[in-house]
Structure formats: structure tokens, C-alpha cells
Amino acid sequence: MHPRLQILRPLCSLACVPGKPTSEKLHLAVVSDLLAKQRWSEVRTYLKDLNFGSVLHRVWDSGADPVLILRYLNSSNKDFNDEYDLGLTFGLLGSLAEAKRKAGEYGFRMTVFACNPLLRALVKEGEVGSVEYVYREMIRRRIKPNLYTFNMVIMGLCKVGKLEEAKDVVVNDMKAWGILPNVVSYNTLIDGYCKFGGLGRMYKADAILKEMKEYSIQPKKCTYNILISGFGKDENIPAAIKVFEAIVKQELKPNVFTCCSLINGLCCIGELDKACDLLEEMCGLG
């Protein structure tokens, strides 16, 4: 197992052990079957009155596929805003890492559909070193990545400020595999440069926006909001207003984030009258 991933299994044992649910409610076969069929909403309904973490711990201990359990955790967090059980998550990641190692030993070929959930979970937990390891292993083993794979790797690298590596994934790796970046790829890069780009960060972010347009990838409202926030934090309000005008020109209705970023920027440079005028204008736009 990769050294960075060896810590995952012990971490599971360090987590708080959930309370044991009553035996009459613990139907492992039912939960395992629903997980296998990826019927997430039914799993959630079934677990509603049970100890969520404890049941999934027991399902995992009974031999259920850790990939499916992780997919359920991701789906549950995304769709229902359920809390993650970190002990269970770390344990599942450890199992998947070990399974990946054994798959190589026994000659089984892992697929992108097994690796992508692992990458997503590692990015969410901030284990970017492990993200890079899994990604390198995929390339080494000739497991063809897809757009989702690349976007997860870009997101992980940008989260820790590895912007040149992230851009290299877009410029070189994706091109080598014949996969075009999408608006998510570029939004993630732009956001990374706005936050961690250092000196001239907004110039670099704006350059990525231009590159995005050159490849006929249409910026979305989220793209412009990221730029407005970045320019606002740099106290470059004329540039932020220019981006805002681009939103209006494209008939993209500004949202609360757009307004708050602009107003905050104006307040930071002491332009309180303009901030109030903008607030009134936003109210007029609904």
C-alpha cells in the first residue's frame, strides 16, 4: 500500500465507535442489496430510523463492496447534505487502496469507474498527495481517465495551490488522451489562480478566461462570479464592474453572490455611495 494511504485503516479504529443498533432493525442483507442496486434514496429511507454510521460499518464488515458504500456516502452528502462518518470514510479509502494494490498483484485490471470514486473521496478529504499517487498509477497502468477523472485531479491540485501542475493536466495530459476540458475544468483553474496565484494572480486568471473562450467554451455565471470575487478582493473594482457588465451583456441574471462580491469590494475601497447605488440597482433587477 502507498505510504500515504497506510494511515487510513488505523484512523478508522481511532474514530468514535457508533452505538450498536437493535438486532431486529439491523437487516444487513437488505441494505447490501439496495447498495448493490445503487438505489440511494431507498437506502437513506431504510437507514432513517437507524444509527447511520453503525449500520454502514456493519455492512462494510459483512463484506459489501466499499466502492458502493463510498458512492452512497457521496450521493447522500451531495443530495441530502448528510454528515460524513470520517472513521468509516477513512476505512473505506484504506480498503480501496488495498484492493487496488491486490488487483495489480493478481492481474486484475482496475477501471476508471473504480478509480473515480476514490479520487473524489480523496479530494474531499484533502488527501491531495494520495490523489496524485492514484492518478499516476492510473496513467502507469494505462487505465484511461475520463473528463471526470481529470476534473477531480485539477480540483485537488488547485485546492493546495499546485496551479502549474493543474494547468499542465489541462494543457498536456487531457490533450494527450484526446479529452477536451469543459467549463468545470476552467472554472476550477480560474478559482485556483484567484485564491493562490500570488503576484499578478488576476492577470493569470483573466488569461485562462481568454484561453477558455478561444476553445469555444462559453463562460457561465459561476465563471464571472469567481472573477468578480477575485477582482473585489484585489480592490480592482473597475475590473470587477467590467466583468459584471459582461454578465448583463450576455443576459445572465446576476445572483446574490455577484451582488455581495461587488458591494463588498466597493466598501473595501471606501466607495460607500457607489455600494448603495449598486444595491438599489440590484434590487431593481430583482
mmCIF file of C-alpha atoms in Angstrom, residues 123 128 131 151-162 188:
data_model
loop_
_atom_site.group_PDB
_atom_site.id
_atom_site.type_symbol
_atom_site.label_atom_id
_atom_site.label_comp_id
_atom_site.label_asym_id
_atom_site.label_seq_id
_atom_site.Cartn_x
_atom_site.Cartn_y
_atom_site.Cartn_z
ATOM 1 C CA VAL A 123 -10.101 15.265 -2.876
ATOM 2 C CA VAL A 128 -4.008 15.589 -2.434
ATOM 3 C CA VAL A 131 -4.813 11.924 -5.381
ATOM 4 C CA ASN A 151 -11.568 17.455 -13.219
ATOM 5 C CA MET A 152 -11.091 15.709 -9.861
ATOM 6 C CA VAL A 153 -7.296 15.837 -10.213
ATOM 7 C CA ILE A 154 -7.407 19.518 -11.256
ATOM 8 C CA MET A 155 -9.630 20.314 -8.275
ATOM 9 C CA GLY A 156 -7.321 18.511 -5.854
ATOM 10 C CA LEU A 157 -4.215 20.282 -7.154
ATOM 11 C CA CYS A 158 -5.887 23.705 -7.116
ATOM 12 C CA LYS A 159 -7.075 23.204 -3.528
ATOM 13 C CA VAL A 160 -3.448 23.209 -2.337
ATOM 14 C CA GLY A 161 -2.136 25.827 -4.750
ATOM 15 C CA LYS A 162 -0.392 23.476 -7.196
ATOM 16 C CA THR A 188 -11.593 25.296 -11.174
#
